[in-house]
Amino acid sequence: KQEVTQIPAALSVPEGENLVLNCSFTDSAIYNLQWFRQDPGKGLTSLLLIQSSQREQTSGRLNASLDKSSGRSTLYIAASQPGDSATYLCAVRGNAGNMLTFGGGTRLMVKP
Amino acid sequence: GAGVSQSPSNKVTEKGKDVELRCDPISGHTALYWYRQSLGQGLEFLIYFQGNSAPDKSGLPSDRFSAERTGGSVSTLTIQRTQQEDSAVYLCASSFSRESYNEQFFGPGTRLTVL
């Protein structure tokens, strides 16, 4: 059974810092990995999707990398802003079925 | 274009009552997913539809839970004889197809509270 872990569970940084969120998964046989953002009381916003054949994806200040063989992904946020404050979730789609298996999330607070 | 929509946004019900939650996927998306987000369990998969059929129901927690999809579009998740442990946010997602390169796009969720 696929298990997804995110470290740290919570992170507080001053505005302007570059930061890295970590995601690890136990079964490396994945189709893709998605990073999401969730604001309090809201649904999930898709940030980046990395296919299993890809090493990284970039969107604006966000860069996600994937090392499938070691079961790890990182989300790099450059020049963090208070508006980046949210919970960040990673999710993997494996071989067994089409559903996503989610990590527990990293709750990010960027202080002005 | 319109995203995934869900209704109601909030539902409060009494233990033992039945509830229906609705999901309208993005137009043209053939795959539809239901997930549940609760404090103790995080985000869990419930059921997956491809068109109107549900090839994967493995996440439904009990036979009190059922879902259907009609016309390859709207889906309804029904919970019968609700229990307090059913309290959670129910999220719906859709994607263009089941192919691996397709992102899943999520709706805002329905917050269910069972008293």
XYZ file of N, CA and C in Angstrom:
681
model
N 0.836 -1.187 0.000
C 0.000 0.000 0.000
C 0.880 1.250 0.000
N 0.576 2.167 -0.883
C 1.346 3.415 -0.980
C 1.134 4.276 0.250
N 2.249 4.797 0.783
C 2.176 5.753 1.875
C 2.968 6.987 1.494
N 2.386 8.144 1.770
C 3.008 9.416 1.410
C 3.211 10.235 2.679
N 4.416 10.739 2.848
C 4.773 11.488 4.049
C 5.307 12.851 3.659
N 4.880 13.863 4.389
C 5.381 15.207 4.133
C 6.048 15.764 5.384
N 7.209 16.308 5.155
C 7.992 16.904 6.232
C 8.492 18.271 5.790
N 8.396 19.332 6.649
C 7.814 19.275 7.995
C 6.297 19.370 7.952
N 5.656 19.132 9.068
C 4.201 19.265 9.139
C 3.799 20.725 9.163
N 4.669 21.571 9.718
C 4.390 22.999 9.766
C 5.707 23.752 9.632
N 5.607 24.936 9.048
C 6.797 25.734 8.771
C 6.434 27.207 8.825
N 7.242 27.976 9.540
C 7.018 29.416 9.618
C 8.303 30.117 9.206
N 8.203 31.008 8.235
C 9.388 31.688 7.707
C 9.089 33.164 7.521
N 10.127 34.003 7.547
C 9.909 35.416 7.230
C 9.780 35.610 5.729
N 9.072 36.634 5.360
C 8.874 36.961 3.957
C 10.213 37.092 3.235
N 10.259 36.603 2.002
C 11.458 36.726 1.190
C 12.343 35.507 1.178
N 12.144 34.613 2.146
C 12.979 33.413 2.186
C 12.625 32.434 1.086
N 13.646 31.713 0.639
C 13.423 30.569 -0.242
C 13.213 29.349 0.639
N 12.298 28.469 0.270
C 12.043 27.338 1.141
C 11.771 26.075 0.335
N 11.927 24.952 1.016
C 11.758 23.636 0.399
C 10.799 22.798 1.230
N 9.808 22.261 0.580
C 8.884 21.326 1.225
C 9.182 19.934 0.681
N 9.142 18.956 1.568
C 9.526 17.600 1.203
C 8.350 16.641 1.194
N 8.402 15.716 0.268
C 7.386 14.679 0.133
C 8.098 13.372 -0.179
N 7.744 12.319 0.537
C 8.324 11.009 0.234
C 7.204 9.983 0.104
N 7.442 8.973 -0.724
C 6.443 7.936 -0.948
C 7.133 6.579 -0.955
N 6.394 5.565 -0.536
C 7.013 4.255 -0.290
C 7.096 3.386 -1.537
N 6.162 3.547 -2.464
C 6.150 2.727 -3.674
C 6.561 3.586 -4.857
N 7.700 3.275 -5.451
C 8.230 4.122 -6.524
C 7.541 3.897 -7.875
N 6.643 2.914 -7.931
C 5.916 2.642 -9.185
C 4.736 3.602 -9.294
N 5.034 4.843 -9.665
C 3.979 5.852 -9.750
C 3.811 6.310 -11.184
N 2.632 6.810 -11.501
C 2.370 7.418 -12.804
C 2.701 8.906 -12.785
N 2.270 9.577 -11.736
C 2.581 10.988 -11.627
C 2.475 11.435 -10.186
N 2.903 12.663 -9.958
C 2.843 13.271 -8.631
C 2.326 14.688 -8.797
N 1.398 15.075 -7.935
C 0.811 16.392 -8.014
C 1.036 17.130 -6.708
N 1.345 18.414 -6.805
C 1.400 19.304 -5.645
C 0.178 20.207 -5.671
N -0.440 20.343 -4.480
C -1.628 21.162 -4.335
C -1.414 22.189 -3.241
N -2.227 23.223 -3.315
C -2.294 24.214 -2.250
C -3.728 24.208 -1.726
N -3.879 24.303 -0.400
C -5.209 24.378 0.189
C -5.241 25.529 1.181
N -6.129 26.487 0.929
C -6.341 27.589 1.858
C -7.418 27.174 2.858
N -7.410 27.741 4.062
C -8.358 27.320 5.100
C -9.803 27.358 4.617
N -10.507 26.267 4.810
C -11.913 26.188 4.436
C -12.169 26.116 2.948
N -11.122 25.901 2.178
C -11.272 25.875 0.722
C -10.905 24.500 0.167
N -11.161 24.340 -1.139
C -10.750 23.112 -1.815
C -9.279 23.152 -2.168
N -8.862 22.235 -3.015
C -7.467 22.116 -3.402
C -7.225 22.798 -4.746
N -6.139 23.549 -4.821
C -5.719 24.162 -6.077
C -4.485 23.433 -6.575
N -4.555 22.917 -7.794
C -3.409 22.210 -8.362
C -2.306 23.206 -8.706
N -1.097 22.907 -8.244
C 0.043 23.775 -8.507
C 0.910 23.234 -9.644
N 1.311 21.984 -9.497
C 2.211 21.376 -10.476
C 1.921 19.889 -10.553
N 2.065 19.342 -11.740
C 1.971 17.897 -11.943
C 3.254 17.443 -12.625
N 3.884 16.423 -12.058
C 5.101 15.872 -12.654
C 4.806 14.442 -13.095
N 5.050 14.164 -14.357
C 4.902 12.793 -14.846
C 6.061 11.949 -14.347
N 5.857 10.645 -14.309
C 6.889 9.755 -13.770
C 8.182 9.815 -14.587
N 8.057 10.219 -15.847
C 9.240 10.292 -16.714
C 9.977 11.615 -16.594
N 9.397 12.550 -15.848
C 9.987 13.883 -15.728
C 10.793 13.999 -14.438
N 11.702 14.977 -14.432
C 12.516 15.228 -13.246
C 12.044 16.455 -12.485
N 11.479 17.430 -13.223
C 11.013 18.628 -12.544
C 9.993 19.366 -13.399
N 9.263 20.243 -12.711
C 8.314 21.138 -13.360
C 8.412 22.483 -12.673
N 8.222 23.554 -13.448
C 8.318 24.899 -12.901
C 7.091 25.705 -13.288
N 6.650 26.532 -12.325
C 5.568 27.467 -12.586
C 5.816 28.704 -11.735
N 6.238 29.776 -12.406
C 6.515 31.000 -11.666
C 7.596 30.803 -10.618
N 7.260 31.118 -9.370
C 8.228 30.970 -8.264
C 8.288 29.550 -7.704
N 7.523 28.653 -8.282
C 7.477 27.269 -7.789
C 8.267 26.345 -8.708
N 8.991 25.445 -8.070
C 9.692 24.402 -8.810
C 9.535 23.098 -8.047
N 9.040 22.088 -8.729
C 8.892 20.776 -8.103
C 9.827 19.797 -8.786
N 10.514 18.999 -8.005
C 11.394 17.971 -8.544
C 10.881 16.601 -8.137
N 11.276 15.605 -8.910
C 10.864 14.233 -8.626
C 12.053 13.293 -8.806
N 12.318 12.506 -7.770
C 13.300 11.430 -7.842
C 12.537 10.147 -7.552
N 12.054 9.527 -8.624
C 11.153 8.392 -8.469
C 11.854 7.207 -7.802
N 13.084 6.988 -8.167
C 13.786 5.804 -7.649
C 13.980 5.874 -6.141
N 14.152 7.068 -5.623
C 14.327 7.201 -4.171
C 13.020 7.544 -3.475
N 11.946 7.709 -4.237
C 10.638 7.985 -3.650
C 10.542 9.351 -3.006
N 11.055 10.360 -3.684
C 11.041 11.697 -3.100
C 10.679 12.766 -4.112
N 10.012 13.799 -3.595
C 9.743 15.003 -4.371
C 9.936 16.203 -3.458
N 10.366 17.302 -4.045
C 10.475 18.535 -3.283
C 9.748 19.638 -4.029
N 9.164 20.532 -3.260
C 8.561 21.745 -3.809
C 9.382 22.923 -3.302
N 9.974 23.633 -4.225
C 10.811 24.790 -3.898
C 9.990 26.046 -4.179
N 9.914 26.919 -3.168
C 9.213 28.192 -3.317
C 10.248 29.303 -3.167
N 10.407 30.092 -4.207
C 11.380 31.175 -4.188
C 10.745 32.462 -3.688
N 11.535 33.223 -2.954
C 11.114 34.562 -2.519
C 9.703 34.542 -1.953
N 9.525 33.790 -0.872
C 8.187 33.565 -0.313
C 7.501 34.881 0.053
N 6.169 34.858 -0.052
C 5.334 36.021 0.233
C 4.244 35.618 1.221
N 3.694 36.582 1.972
C 2.602 36.238 2.903
C 1.442 35.527 2.210
N 1.183 35.855 0.955
C 0.118 35.198 0.208
C 0.375 33.738 -0.079
N 1.602 33.279 0.156
C 1.920 31.855 -0.012
C 1.471 31.033 1.190
N 1.057 31.694 2.249
C 0.624 30.980 3.450
C -0.582 30.104 3.141
N -0.440 28.834 3.383
C -1.475 27.840 3.063
C -0.934 26.480 3.479
N -1.748 25.455 3.279
C -1.273 24.077 3.445
C -0.939 23.519 2.064
N 0.230 22.911 1.964
C 0.694 22.334 0.701
C 0.638 20.809 0.812
N -0.019 20.200 -0.154
C -0.217 18.756 -0.167
C 0.433 18.148 -1.401
N 1.110 17.045 -1.209
C 1.552 16.293 -2.370
C 0.732 15.021 -2.461
N 0.554 14.538 -3.662
C -0.260 13.354 -3.891
C 0.330 12.571 -5.051
N 0.319 11.254 -4.928
C 0.849 10.417 -5.999
C -0.256 9.542 -6.564
N -0.161 9.315 -7.854
C -1.027 8.349 -8.508
C -0.168 7.151 -8.851
N -0.535 6.008 -8.307
C 0.253 4.811 -8.503
C -0.300 3.921 -9.584
N 0.264 2.733 -9.671
C -0.169 1.771 -10.675
C -1.536 1.184 -10.369
N -1.818 1.030 -9.082
C -3.072 0.381 -8.684
C -4.182 1.406 -8.638
N -4.911 1.530 -9.720
C -6.045 2.423 -9.732
C -5.690 3.819 -10.181
N -6.676 4.665 -10.208
C -6.499 6.019 -10.714
C -6.541 7.079 -9.639
N -6.717 6.667 -8.389
C -6.865 7.660 -7.340
C -5.520 8.204 -6.906
N -5.591 9.339 -6.232
C -4.411 9.950 -5.649
C -4.300 9.524 -4.186
N -3.071 9.272 -3.763
C -2.777 9.037 -2.354
C -2.059 10.275 -1.839
N -2.611 10.870 -0.790
C -2.129 12.161 -0.311
C -1.221 12.019 0.908
N -0.292 12.975 1.006
C 0.445 13.154 2.239
C -0.378 13.971 3.216
N 0.148 14.123 4.418
C -0.579 14.841 5.458
C -0.506 16.351 5.326
N 0.356 16.842 4.423
C 0.435 18.272 4.185
C 1.480 18.978 5.026
N 1.937 20.107 4.519
C 2.808 21.022 5.271
C 2.077 22.347 5.371
N 1.870 22.775 6.607
C 1.184 24.050 6.845
C 2.232 25.142 6.885
N 2.192 26.038 5.891
C 3.193 27.093 5.732
C 2.639 28.437 6.161
N 3.422 29.129 6.963
C 3.084 30.505 7.358
C 4.257 31.393 6.949
N 3.990 32.390 6.125
C 5.017 33.348 5.728
C 4.696 34.670 6.402
N 5.593 35.112 7.270
C 5.329 36.315 8.062
C 5.844 37.558 7.350
N 5.040 38.621 7.350
C 5.486 39.870 6.706
C 6.678 40.481 7.432
N -13.000 29.250 -17.801
C -14.164 28.367 -17.753
C -14.487 27.969 -16.341
N -15.656 27.393 -16.138
C -16.093 27.007 -14.814
C -15.276 25.830 -14.325
N -15.032 25.828 -13.026
C -14.327 24.716 -12.418
C -15.301 23.693 -11.916
N -14.807 22.805 -11.062
C -15.654 21.800 -10.430
C -16.510 22.490 -9.373
N -17.797 22.225 -9.395
C -18.666 22.805 -8.377
C -19.311 21.710 -7.555
N -19.570 22.047 -6.277
C -20.182 21.082 -5.370
C -21.289 21.779 -4.592
N -22.307 21.004 -4.271
C -23.386 21.553 -3.461
C -23.950 20.472 -2.555
N -24.431 20.839 -1.351
C -24.290 22.176 -0.783
C -22.857 22.417 -0.317
N -22.555 23.633 0.057
C -21.218 23.907 0.579
C -21.102 23.426 2.028
N -22.208 23.499 2.742
C -22.266 23.020 4.118
C -23.549 22.233 4.321
N -23.461 21.171 5.094
C -24.647 20.373 5.404
C -24.543 19.915 6.851
N -25.568 20.264 7.619
C -25.664 19.788 8.991
C -26.860 18.847 9.058
N -26.654 17.673 9.592
C -27.717 16.701 9.656
C -27.680 15.981 10.993
N -28.769 15.309 11.286
C -28.832 14.546 12.523
C -28.424 13.108 12.269
N -27.834 12.512 13.246
C -27.440 11.111 13.160
C -28.624 10.265 12.716
N -28.366 9.391 11.750
C -29.408 8.495 11.267
C -30.103 8.958 9.997
N -29.942 10.248 9.663
C -30.565 10.761 8.445
C -29.710 10.414 7.221
N -30.324 10.429 6.048
C -29.596 10.244 4.789
C -29.239 11.616 4.216
N -28.079 11.683 3.538
C -27.686 12.926 2.886
C -27.221 12.633 1.463
N -27.411 13.631 0.604
C -26.925 13.547 -0.770
C -26.039 14.744 -1.050
N -24.871 14.458 -1.598
C -23.911 15.494 -1.947
C -23.736 15.467 -3.461
N -23.659 16.656 -4.049
C -23.642 16.738 -5.513
C -22.330 17.302 -6.012
N -21.904 16.802 -7.167
C -20.683 17.291 -7.814
C -20.939 17.520 -9.293
N -20.593 18.707 -9.766
C -20.626 19.015 -11.195
C -19.191 19.144 -11.680
N -18.729 18.210 -12.494
C -17.320 18.264 -12.930
C -17.125 19.320 -14.004
N -15.895 19.552 -14.344
C -15.571 20.431 -15.461
C -16.110 19.809 -16.748
N -16.739 20.639 -17.574
C -17.351 20.141 -18.799
C -16.318 19.411 -19.657
N -16.679 18.211 -20.087
C -15.789 17.428 -20.937
C -14.885 16.483 -20.187
N -14.842 16.595 -18.869
C -14.003 15.689 -18.085
C -14.719 14.354 -17.915
N -14.064 13.295 -18.338
C -14.708 11.988 -18.289
C -14.466 11.264 -16.968
N -13.399 11.625 -16.277
C -13.087 10.969 -15.005
C -13.527 11.856 -13.844
N -14.109 11.217 -12.837
C -14.601 11.940 -11.652
C -14.244 11.135 -10.415
N -13.832 11.844 -9.379
C -13.351 11.205 -8.153
C -14.028 11.859 -6.948
N -14.298 11.038 -5.938
C -14.716 11.551 -4.638
C -13.638 11.209 -3.616
N -13.344 12.215 -2.773
C -12.407 12.046 -1.672
C -13.060 12.585 -0.402
N -12.508 12.187 0.737
C -12.992 12.684 2.016
C -11.796 13.202 2.809
N -12.000 14.356 3.431
C -10.930 14.948 4.235
C -11.428 15.128 5.651
N -10.806 14.416 6.584
C -11.187 14.530 7.982
C -9.947 14.755 8.820
N -10.163 15.278 10.043
C -9.031 15.666 10.877
C -8.129 14.489 11.185
N -8.716 13.381 11.491
C -7.901 12.253 11.927
C -7.301 11.440 10.800
N -7.915 11.496 9.613
C -7.507 10.599 8.528
C -6.881 11.304 7.338
N -6.850 12.604 7.329
C -6.312 13.299 6.166
C -7.241 13.149 4.977
N -6.675 13.164 3.778
C -7.443 13.076 2.548
C -7.461 11.639 2.049
N -8.667 11.072 1.914
C -8.786 9.672 1.506
C -9.656 9.540 0.269
N -9.239 8.665 -0.613
C -10.002 8.348 -1.805
C -11.250 7.553 -1.444
N -12.364 7.850 -2.116
C -13.594 7.099 -1.909
C -13.958 6.268 -3.137
N -14.144 6.931 -4.288
C -14.646 6.238 -5.474
C -14.227 7.000 -6.717
N -14.075 6.253 -7.807
C -13.656 6.814 -9.095
C -14.653 6.413 -10.170
N -15.054 7.378 -10.994
C -15.921 7.116 -12.138
C -15.162 7.386 -13.438
N -15.371 6.514 -14.397
C -14.954 6.780 -15.767
C -16.241 6.734 -16.588
N -16.657 7.891 -17.095
C -18.003 7.956 -17.651
C -19.002 7.726 -16.535
N -19.972 6.864 -16.799
C -20.998 6.580 -15.790
C -20.700 5.348 -14.955
N -19.604 4.668 -15.254
C -19.302 3.452 -14.500
C -18.230 3.732 -13.456
N -18.260 2.935 -12.415
C -17.340 3.132 -11.289
C -16.426 1.916 -11.163
N -15.310 1.916 -11.875
C -14.419 0.762 -11.827
C -13.670 0.612 -10.509
N -13.659 1.654 -9.689
C -12.929 1.575 -8.432
C -13.770 2.191 -7.326
N -14.311 1.322 -6.473
C -15.100 1.758 -5.328
C -14.387 1.401 -4.028
N -13.113 1.120 -4.135
C -12.394 0.514 -3.025
C -12.305 1.386 -1.783
N -12.498 2.699 -1.938
C -12.366 3.587 -0.798
C -13.646 3.832 -0.024
N -14.761 3.352 -0.503
C -16.012 3.572 0.228
C -15.925 2.854 1.574
N -16.135 3.573 2.678
C -15.874 2.980 4.000
C -16.897 1.955 4.463
N -18.103 2.014 3.955
C -19.116 1.032 4.361
C -20.211 1.007 3.315
N -21.132 0.060 3.465
C -22.229 -0.039 2.497
C -23.278 1.058 2.691
N -23.070 1.929 3.686
C -23.962 3.086 3.806
C -23.619 4.155 2.763
N -22.456 4.017 2.166
C -21.992 4.985 1.167
C -22.228 4.438 -0.238
N -22.793 5.270 -1.101
C -22.959 4.897 -2.493
C -22.839 6.147 -3.343
N -22.577 5.957 -4.611
C -22.462 7.098 -5.523
C -22.921 6.671 -6.895
N -23.421 7.632 -7.627
C -23.783 7.386 -9.002
C -23.414 8.598 -9.841
N -23.321 8.338 -11.134
C -23.020 9.407 -12.076
C -23.916 9.201 -13.281
N -24.525 10.265 -13.729
C -25.453 10.162 -14.845
C -25.030 11.088 -15.979
N -25.258 10.614 -17.209
C -24.940 11.424 -18.370
C -23.473 11.757 -18.496
N -22.644 10.991 -17.824
C -21.208 11.263 -17.867
C -20.840 12.589 -17.269
N -21.741 13.143 -16.440
C -21.484 14.475 -15.901
C -21.679 14.475 -14.393
N -22.859 14.917 -13.945
C -23.114 15.124 -12.522
C -23.017 13.813 -11.745
N -22.450 13.915 -10.548
C -22.375 12.765 -9.664
C -23.002 13.122 -8.319
N -23.609 12.105 -7.712
C -24.201 12.258 -6.384
C -23.598 11.210 -5.462
N -23.119 11.666 -4.319
C -22.639 10.767 -3.263
C -23.718 10.722 -2.189
N -24.188 9.542 -1.879
C -25.244 9.369 -0.885
C -24.698 8.646 0.327
N -25.007 9.188 1.490
C -24.647 8.532 2.751
C -25.949 8.235 3.476
N -26.186 6.969 3.721
C -27.408 6.570 4.424
C -27.124 6.405 5.916
N -28.145 6.693 6.701
C -28.057 6.483 8.157
C -26.754 7.073 8.695
N -26.591 8.365 8.503
C -25.321 9.009 8.840
C -24.926 8.792 10.293
N -23.627 8.705 10.493
C -23.030 8.561 11.821
C -22.119 9.751 12.073
N -21.800 9.993 13.332
C -20.955 11.139 13.661
C -19.584 11.038 13.009
N -19.088 9.818 12.838
C -17.771 9.667 12.219
C -17.774 9.985 10.727
N -18.973 10.204 10.149
C -19.048 10.606 8.744
C -18.759 12.096 8.581
N -18.720 12.832 9.678
C -18.433 14.271 9.609
C -17.060 14.499 8.992
N -17.033 15.281 7.928
C -15.793 15.501 7.177
C -16.101 16.490 6.054
N -15.071 16.846 5.325
C -15.258 17.598 4.086
C -15.167 16.611 2.932
N -16.187 16.590 2.100
C -16.224 15.684 0.962
C -15.845 16.475 -0.295
N -14.771 16.045 -0.920
C -14.221 16.734 -2.074
C -14.416 15.916 -3.341
N -14.752 16.602 -4.388
C -14.920 15.983 -5.698
C -13.834 16.525 -6.617
N -13.344 15.693 -7.499
C -12.340 16.114 -8.477
C -12.687 15.533 -9.830
N -12.218 16.180 -10.878
C -12.408 15.619 -12.210
C -11.131 15.787 -13.028
N -10.998 14.936 -14.025
C -9.875 15.061 -14.956
C -10.363 14.691 -16.351
N -9.595 15.099 -17.355
C -10.040 14.924 -18.734
C -10.218 13.459 -19.068
N -9.285 12.628 -18.572
C -9.428 11.193 -18.774
C -8.643 10.514 -17.669
N -8.551 9.210 -17.738
C -7.803 8.516 -16.708
C -6.314 8.423 -17.029
N -5.921 8.999 -18.165
C -4.523 8.913 -18.555
C -3.632 9.576 -17.527
N -2.425 9.114 -17.459
C -1.554 9.521 -16.366
C -1.206 10.992 -16.392
N -1.248 11.620 -17.585
C -0.799 12.997 -17.645
C -1.870 13.992 -17.269
N -3.044 13.497 -16.925
C -4.131 14.431 -16.642
C -4.208 14.811 -15.173
N -4.164 16.124 -14.949
C -4.312 16.634 -13.597
C -5.726 16.432 -13.101
N -5.833 16.259 -11.790
C -7.136 16.236 -11.159
C -7.410 17.637 -10.617
N -8.587 18.148 -10.920
C -8.997 19.474 -10.470
C -10.117 19.309 -9.454
N -9.958 19.985 -8.343
C -10.860 19.775 -7.211
C -11.888 20.884 -7.071
N -13.058 20.501 -6.553
C -14.072 21.455 -6.188
C -13.829 21.996 -4.788
N -14.690 22.905 -4.336
C -14.502 23.535 -3.023
C -14.881 22.651 -1.850
N -15.585 21.558 -2.131
C -15.944 20.629 -1.064
C -17.298 20.916 -0.439
N -17.832 19.880 0.194
C -19.033 19.992 1.030
C -18.631 19.609 2.449
N -18.845 20.535 3.383
C -18.546 20.234 4.789
C -19.777 19.599 5.409
N -19.659 18.342 5.798
C -20.768 17.606 6.410
C -20.542 17.506 7.909
N -21.545 17.922 8.663
C -21.514 17.793 10.121
C -22.697 16.950 10.549
N -22.410 15.854 11.226
C -23.457 14.964 11.724
C -23.552 15.142 13.231
N -24.700 15.603 13.678
C -24.882 15.886 15.119
C -25.332 14.652 15.882
